Short mmCIF file of C-alpha atoms in Angstrom, two decimals:
data_model
loop_
_atom_site.label_atom_id
_atom_site.label_comp_id
_atom_site.label_asym_id
_atom_site.label_seq_id
_atom_site.Cartn_x
_atom_site.Cartn_y
_atom_site.Cartn_z
CA MET A 15 -9.03 -74.85 8.16
CA ARG A 16 -8.76 -72.70 11.31
CA PHE A 17 -10.41 -69.30 11.72
CA ASP A 18 -10.26 -67.47 15.04
CA LEU A 19 -12.92 -65.09 16.37
CA THR A 20 -10.94 -62.05 15.26
CA ASP A 21 -10.91 -63.41 11.70
CA LEU A 22 -14.68 -63.86 11.76
CA ARG A 23 -15.35 -60.39 13.22
CA LEU A 24 -12.95 -58.86 10.74
CA PHE A 25 -14.57 -60.57 7.77
CA LEU A 26 -18.09 -59.48 8.85
CA THR A 27 -16.90 -55.92 9.41
CA VAL A 28 -15.30 -55.73 5.97
CA VAL A 29 -18.47 -57.04 4.31
CA GLU A 30 -20.74 -54.67 6.27
CA CYS A 31 -18.47 -51.69 5.52
CA GLY A 32 -18.18 -52.63 1.85
CA SER A 33 -14.42 -52.16 1.60
CA LEU A 34 -11.15 -53.37 3.09
CA THR A 35 -10.13 -49.80 3.93
CA HIS A 36 -13.30 -48.98 5.87
CA GLY A 37 -13.23 -52.39 7.55
CA ALA A 38 -9.64 -51.85 8.65
CA ARG A 39 -10.56 -48.44 10.06
CA ALA A 40 -13.54 -49.85 11.96
CA MET A 41 -11.38 -52.63 13.44
CA HIS A 42 -8.49 -50.25 14.17
CA LEU A 43 -6.11 -52.37 12.12
CA ALA A 44 -3.65 -51.56 9.35
CA LEU A 45 -4.97 -52.15 5.83
CA ALA A 46 -2.06 -54.49 5.09
CA SER A 47 -2.92 -56.59 8.13
CA VAL A 48 -6.56 -56.84 7.08
CA SER A 49 -5.63 -57.84 3.53
CA GLU A 50 -3.25 -60.48 4.87
CA ARG A 51 -5.85 -61.96 7.20
CA ILE A 52 -8.53 -62.14 4.49
CA ALA A 53 -6.04 -63.72 2.08
CA GLY A 54 -5.10 -66.26 4.77
CA MET A 55 -8.74 -67.17 5.25
CA GLU A 56 -9.18 -67.63 1.50
CA ASP A 57 -6.06 -69.80 1.31
CA ALA A 58 -7.27 -71.94 4.20
CA LEU A 59 -10.70 -72.32 2.64
CA GLY A 60 -9.40 -72.84 -0.88
CA ALA A 61 -11.96 -70.44 -2.36
CA PRO A 62 -12.31 -66.65 -2.69
CA LEU A 63 -14.46 -64.99 -0.06
CA LEU A 64 -14.62 -61.50 -1.54
CA GLU A 65 -15.00 -60.01 -4.98
CA ARG A 66 -12.92 -56.85 -5.39
CA ASN A 67 -14.05 -54.01 -7.65
CA ARG A 68 -13.61 -50.27 -7.95
CA ARG A 69 -16.47 -49.62 -5.52
CA GLY A 70 -15.11 -51.92 -2.84
CA VAL A 71 -15.82 -55.56 -2.05
CA ARG A 72 -18.76 -57.91 -1.83
CA ALA A 73 -19.10 -61.48 -0.63
CA THR A 74 -18.80 -64.42 -3.03
CA PRO A 75 -21.13 -67.41 -2.59
CA ALA A 76 -18.49 -68.92 -0.29
CA GLY A 77 -18.35 -65.61 1.55
CA GLU A 78 -22.13 -65.57 2.00
CA ALA A 79 -21.94 -69.03 3.57
CA LEU A 80 -19.19 -67.84 5.90
CA ILE A 81 -21.30 -64.80 6.87
CA ARG A 82 -24.13 -67.05 8.04
CA HIS A 83 -21.84 -69.27 10.08
CA ALA A 84 -19.80 -66.37 11.47
CA ARG A 85 -22.91 -64.59 12.74
CA ALA A 86 -24.16 -67.79 14.36
CA ILE A 87 -20.79 -68.49 16.02
CA LEU A 88 -20.29 -64.93 17.26
CA GLY A 89 -23.88 -64.85 18.52
CA GLN A 90 -23.27 -68.00 20.55
CA VAL A 91 -20.06 -66.51 21.94
CA GLU A 92 -21.93 -63.39 23.05
CA GLN A 93 -24.61 -65.55 24.65
CA MET A 94 -21.93 -67.50 26.51
CA ARG A 95 -20.31 -64.30 27.71
CA GLY A 96 -23.65 -62.97 28.85
CA GLU A 97 -24.34 -66.08 30.91
CA LEU A 98 -20.85 -66.09 32.44
CA ARG A 99 -21.17 -62.42 33.40
CA THR A 100 -23.96 -63.36 35.78
CA TYR A 101 -21.35 -65.23 37.85
CA ALA A 102 -18.84 -62.38 37.87
CA THR A 103 -18.79 -59.30 40.07
CA GLY A 104 -18.26 -55.79 38.88
CA LEU A 105 -19.12 -56.59 35.25
CA LYS A 106 -22.00 -54.77 33.59
CA GLY A 107 -24.24 -56.39 31.01
CA ARG A 108 -25.82 -54.71 27.98
CA VAL A 109 -28.96 -55.49 26.01
CA GLY A 110 -29.43 -54.40 22.40
CA LEU A 111 -32.99 -53.16 21.85
CA LEU A 112 -34.45 -51.71 18.66
CA SER A 113 -37.83 -49.97 18.61
CA ASN A 114 -40.16 -48.38 16.12
CA THR A 115 -41.43 -44.84 16.63
CA ALA A 116 -44.82 -45.81 18.08
CA ALA A 117 -43.35 -47.85 20.95
CA MET A 118 -40.70 -45.21 21.67
CA ALA A 119 -43.40 -42.57 22.02
CA ALA A 120 -45.41 -44.15 24.80
CA PHE A 121 -45.00 -47.83 25.70
CA LEU A 122 -41.25 -48.15 26.18
CA PRO A 123 -40.05 -45.21 28.32
CA PRO A 124 -41.76 -46.15 31.61
CA GLN A 125 -40.90 -49.83 31.15
CA LEU A 126 -37.22 -49.15 30.50
CA CYS A 127 -37.06 -46.76 33.43
CA GLN A 128 -38.47 -49.43 35.75
CA PHE A 129 -36.16 -52.11 34.32
CA LEU A 130 -32.96 -50.05 34.70
CA ALA A 131 -33.89 -49.03 38.24
CA ALA A 132 -34.43 -52.68 39.19
CA HIS A 133 -31.18 -53.87 37.52
CA PRO A 134 -28.42 -51.33 38.28
CA ASP A 135 -25.71 -53.49 36.67
CA LEU A 136 -27.48 -53.66 33.30
CA SER A 137 -27.54 -51.14 30.47
CA ILE A 138 -29.58 -50.90 27.26
CA ASP A 139 -28.33 -49.98 23.81
CA LEU A 140 -31.58 -48.45 22.50
CA GLU A 141 -32.00 -47.35 18.90
CA GLU A 142 -35.06 -46.16 17.03
CA LYS A 143 -35.53 -47.64 13.55
CA PRO A 144 -38.35 -48.37 11.10
CA SER A 145 -39.98 -51.74 11.71
CA ALA A 146 -38.64 -53.28 8.49
CA GLU A 147 -35.05 -52.41 9.44
CA ILE A 148 -35.57 -53.86 12.91
CA VAL A 149 -36.70 -57.20 11.46
CA GLN A 150 -33.60 -57.35 9.27
CA ALA A 151 -31.27 -56.41 12.14
CA LEU A 152 -32.71 -59.12 14.39
CA ALA A 153 -32.44 -61.72 11.63
CA GLU A 154 -28.77 -60.76 11.22
CA GLN A 155 -28.16 -60.91 15.00
CA ARG A 156 -27.30 -57.22 15.27
CA ALA A 157 -29.62 -56.76 18.28
CA ASP A 158 -31.22 -58.90 20.97
CA LEU A 159 -34.81 -57.63 20.90
CA GLY A 160 -37.01 -55.44 18.75
CA ILE A 161 -40.47 -53.88 18.88
CA VAL A 162 -42.25 -53.58 15.54
CA ALA A 163 -45.71 -52.93 14.15
CA ASP A 164 -47.67 -55.79 12.64
CA ILE A 165 -47.76 -54.06 9.26
CA THR A 166 -44.23 -55.46 8.76
CA ASP A 167 -43.44 -59.00 7.58
CA LEU A 168 -41.78 -60.65 10.60
CA GLY A 169 -40.22 -63.43 8.53
CA SER A 170 -38.89 -66.25 10.73
CA LEU A 171 -38.71 -64.17 13.91
CA GLN A 172 -40.54 -65.18 17.05
CA SER A 173 -42.94 -62.55 18.36
CA GLU A 174 -45.26 -61.72 21.25
CA LEU A 175 -48.04 -59.14 21.17
CA ILE A 176 -47.37 -56.42 23.77
CA ALA A 177 -49.37 -53.30 22.86
CA SER A 178 -51.81 -51.74 20.43
CA ASP A 179 -51.98 -48.34 18.85
CA GLN A 180 -54.29 -46.39 16.56
CA LEU A 181 -53.38 -44.42 13.47
CA VAL A 182 -54.70 -40.87 13.60
CA VAL A 183 -54.89 -37.89 11.29
CA VAL A 184 -53.29 -34.69 12.59
CA ALA A 185 -54.07 -31.28 11.09
CA SER A 186 -54.24 -27.61 11.99
CA GLN A 187 -57.26 -26.40 13.94
CA SER A 188 -58.33 -24.36 10.89
CA HIS A 189 -58.26 -27.32 8.53
CA ARG A 190 -61.58 -28.59 7.14
CA LEU A 191 -61.01 -32.04 8.71
CA ALA A 192 -60.67 -30.53 12.20
CA ARG A 193 -64.44 -30.13 12.40
CA GLN A 194 -65.10 -33.86 11.84
CA PRO A 195 -65.32 -36.53 14.59
CA ASN A 196 -63.01 -38.78 12.59
CA ALA A 197 -61.42 -39.02 9.16
CA THR A 198 -61.52 -41.66 6.45
CA PHE A 199 -58.47 -42.63 4.45
CA ALA A 200 -60.23 -41.30 1.37
CA ASP A 201 -60.42 -37.89 3.10
CA VAL A 202 -56.67 -37.94 3.60
CA LEU A 203 -55.95 -38.87 0.00
CA GLU A 204 -57.50 -35.55 -1.02
CA GLU A 205 -54.91 -33.63 1.01
CA PRO A 206 -51.19 -32.87 0.74
CA ILE A 207 -49.25 -34.98 3.25
CA VAL A 208 -46.52 -34.10 5.72
CA GLY A 209 -44.93 -37.51 6.18
CA MET A 210 -43.28 -38.95 9.27
CA ALA A 211 -40.22 -40.85 8.09
CA ASP A 212 -41.31 -44.40 8.95
CA THR A 213 -40.55 -46.82 6.13
CA ALA A 214 -42.97 -49.51 7.28
CA LEU A 215 -45.87 -47.08 7.79
CA GLU A 216 -45.21 -45.38 4.44
CA ALA A 217 -45.26 -48.73 2.66
CA HIS A 218 -48.45 -49.74 4.47
CA LEU A 219 -50.23 -46.50 3.58
CA ALA A 220 -49.02 -46.68 -0.02
CA GLU A 221 -50.42 -50.21 -0.32
CA ARG A 222 -53.77 -49.09 1.12
CA ALA A 223 -53.87 -46.14 -1.28
CA SER A 224 -53.10 -48.39 -4.27
CA ARG A 225 -56.16 -50.49 -3.42
CA LEU A 226 -58.19 -47.34 -4.07
CA GLY A 227 -56.28 -46.61 -7.25
CA ARG A 228 -54.66 -43.60 -5.58
CA GLN A 229 -51.38 -42.48 -4.06
CA LEU A 230 -50.45 -40.14 -1.23
CA ASP A 231 -49.27 -36.65 -2.14
CA TYR A 232 -46.20 -36.17 0.08
CA ARG A 233 -45.05 -32.56 0.25
CA ILE A 234 -42.22 -33.41 2.64
CA ARG A 235 -41.03 -36.26 4.89
CA LEU A 236 -39.45 -35.44 8.26
CA ARG A 237 -37.90 -37.57 10.99
CA SER A 238 -38.92 -35.36 13.94
CA ILE A 239 -42.53 -35.22 15.11
CA GLU A 240 -41.87 -31.66 16.33
CA HIS A 241 -40.93 -30.61 12.81
CA VAL A 242 -43.96 -32.40 11.39
CA ALA A 243 -46.17 -30.55 13.87
CA MET A 244 -44.69 -27.18 12.88
CA CYS A 245 -45.56 -27.84 9.23
CA LEU A 246 -49.07 -28.94 10.16
CA GLN A 247 -49.71 -25.84 12.24
CA ALA A 248 -48.52 -23.73 9.31
CA GLY A 249 -51.12 -25.40 7.09
CA VAL A 250 -48.63 -27.25 4.91
CA GLY A 251 -50.78 -30.39 4.92
CA VAL A 252 -52.05 -33.21 7.15
CA SER A 253 -50.25 -36.21 8.60
CA ILE A 254 -51.00 -39.80 9.58
CA VAL A 255 -49.12 -40.96 12.67
CA SER A 256 -49.66 -43.26 15.63
CA HIS A 257 -51.89 -42.03 18.42
CA ALA A 258 -49.04 -42.57 20.89
CA LEU A 259 -46.82 -40.29 18.84
CA ALA A 260 -49.58 -37.70 18.37
CA LYS A 261 -49.95 -37.42 22.15
CA THR A 262 -46.37 -36.10 22.39
CA ILE A 263 -47.14 -33.08 20.18
CA GLN A 264 -47.07 -29.85 22.17
CA LEU A 265 -48.73 -27.60 19.59
CA ASP A 266 -52.47 -26.92 19.35
CA LEU A 267 -53.49 -29.32 16.58
CA ALA A 268 -56.56 -31.39 15.76
CA VAL A 269 -56.17 -35.15 16.21
CA LEU A 270 -58.81 -37.38 14.61
CA PRO A 271 -58.94 -41.18 14.58
CA LEU A 272 -58.57 -42.78 11.18
CA SER A 273 -61.86 -44.64 10.86
CA GLU A 274 -60.78 -47.75 8.92
CA ALA A 275 -60.43 -51.00 10.87
CA TRP A 276 -56.88 -51.53 9.56
CA ALA A 277 -55.81 -48.29 11.28
CA ALA A 278 -55.61 -50.18 14.59
CA ARG A 279 -51.98 -51.37 14.75
CA ARG A 280 -50.49 -54.00 17.01
CA LEU A 281 -46.96 -53.84 18.42
CA HIS A 282 -44.93 -57.02 18.77
CA LEU A 283 -41.83 -57.84 20.80
CA CYS A 284 -39.56 -59.88 18.53
CA ALA A 285 -36.44 -62.01 18.79
CA ARG A 286 -34.73 -64.62 16.66
CA ASP A 287 -35.37 -67.14 19.45
CA PHE A 288 -36.63 -66.14 22.89
CA ALA A 289 -35.23 -69.35 24.38
CA SER A 290 -31.72 -68.46 23.20
CA LEU A 291 -31.61 -64.91 24.57
CA THR A 292 -28.80 -63.93 26.93
CA PRO A 293 -29.91 -63.81 30.57
CA HIS A 294 -29.87 -60.00 30.43
CA ALA A 295 -32.01 -59.83 27.29
CA ALA A 296 -34.35 -62.47 28.73
CA LEU A 297 -34.87 -60.27 31.82
CA LEU A 298 -35.83 -57.31 29.64
CA ALA A 299 -38.16 -59.45 27.52
CA GLN A 300 -39.82 -60.71 30.69
CA GLN A 301 -40.29 -57.14 31.93
CA LEU A 302 -41.90 -55.99 28.68
CA LEU A 303 -44.17 -59.02 28.40
CA GLN A 304 -45.32 -58.73 32.01
CA HIS A 305 -46.44 -55.16 31.39
CA ALA A 306 -48.08 -55.75 28.03
CA LEU A 307 -51.63 -54.47 27.72
CA PRO A 308 -54.22 -57.17 28.53
CA GLU A 309 -54.62 -58.99 25.23
CA ALA A 310 -53.06 -55.83 23.75
CA ALA A 311 -56.56 -54.58 23.10
CA THR A 312 -56.89 -51.16 21.49
CA PRO A 313 -58.47 -48.77 24.01
CA PRO A 314 -61.30 -46.53 22.79
CA LEU A 315 -59.91 -43.46 21.11
CA PRO A 316 -62.00 -40.36 21.90
CA GLN A 317 -62.33 -37.46 19.54
CA GLU A 318 -59.77 -34.95 20.67
CA THR A 319 -58.04 -31.77 19.76
CA ARG A 320 -54.90 -30.35 21.19
#
């Protein structure tokens, strides 16, 4: 049984795309060639790797086993290439970094700026995702590093605490909550909510609400903090976001700390295995860890309006 790296990449692409046609397009190969390669792999293995149906394809149990091994093998190949690039000239390295919204708002930008200035031959593939999606992507070796909030189950990932943040309530200056020094979660549950599309935060808030026998009344969920702020200023509702994200709002809104102890969130730098990172990813991890807040303690959050 002999599979080459192209076979493994092709198989993973087909599974991730959910069809032979989309996999062929992603790999820039003819559909007939893709079908022939997959069939050859199945013949060599002596077992079907894919189940075909009208909606596309999905992996069989044998296919699931191959997925695990293929990701491990391709990950090792990428690590080898990363190490060998350090001995070559004129080759640029890349680091895959995923971040949640809170880290993107405040912690990351100055650190990445400093890192890229210090390492002109390195580049970063940065993508913003909810914490839960970041954990899954790291587990599946689709990125080198990730920054997530501790309200997410980290599974088997390794993690280091790098920063802290506070959840705050944001509302219009004319809202009844704007006159208070802080807000309780029970206060918020009485109000219509303008949600920031953050799967992990939504799940966390929903779980906290369920403990009180309540649920949040979302009027709308938006991905842009600017759009959330526009709705808040118009009196559409209130929002719960990270303090780091609230500081980026340009409109004149009231920002109140959420008074519950669980509203203090911690941000973690995660990897499948820090010891197995490529040299480039290890350099970035070192940079972020060196500039982590001391003990990642949450600084006092003053009452503020903006």
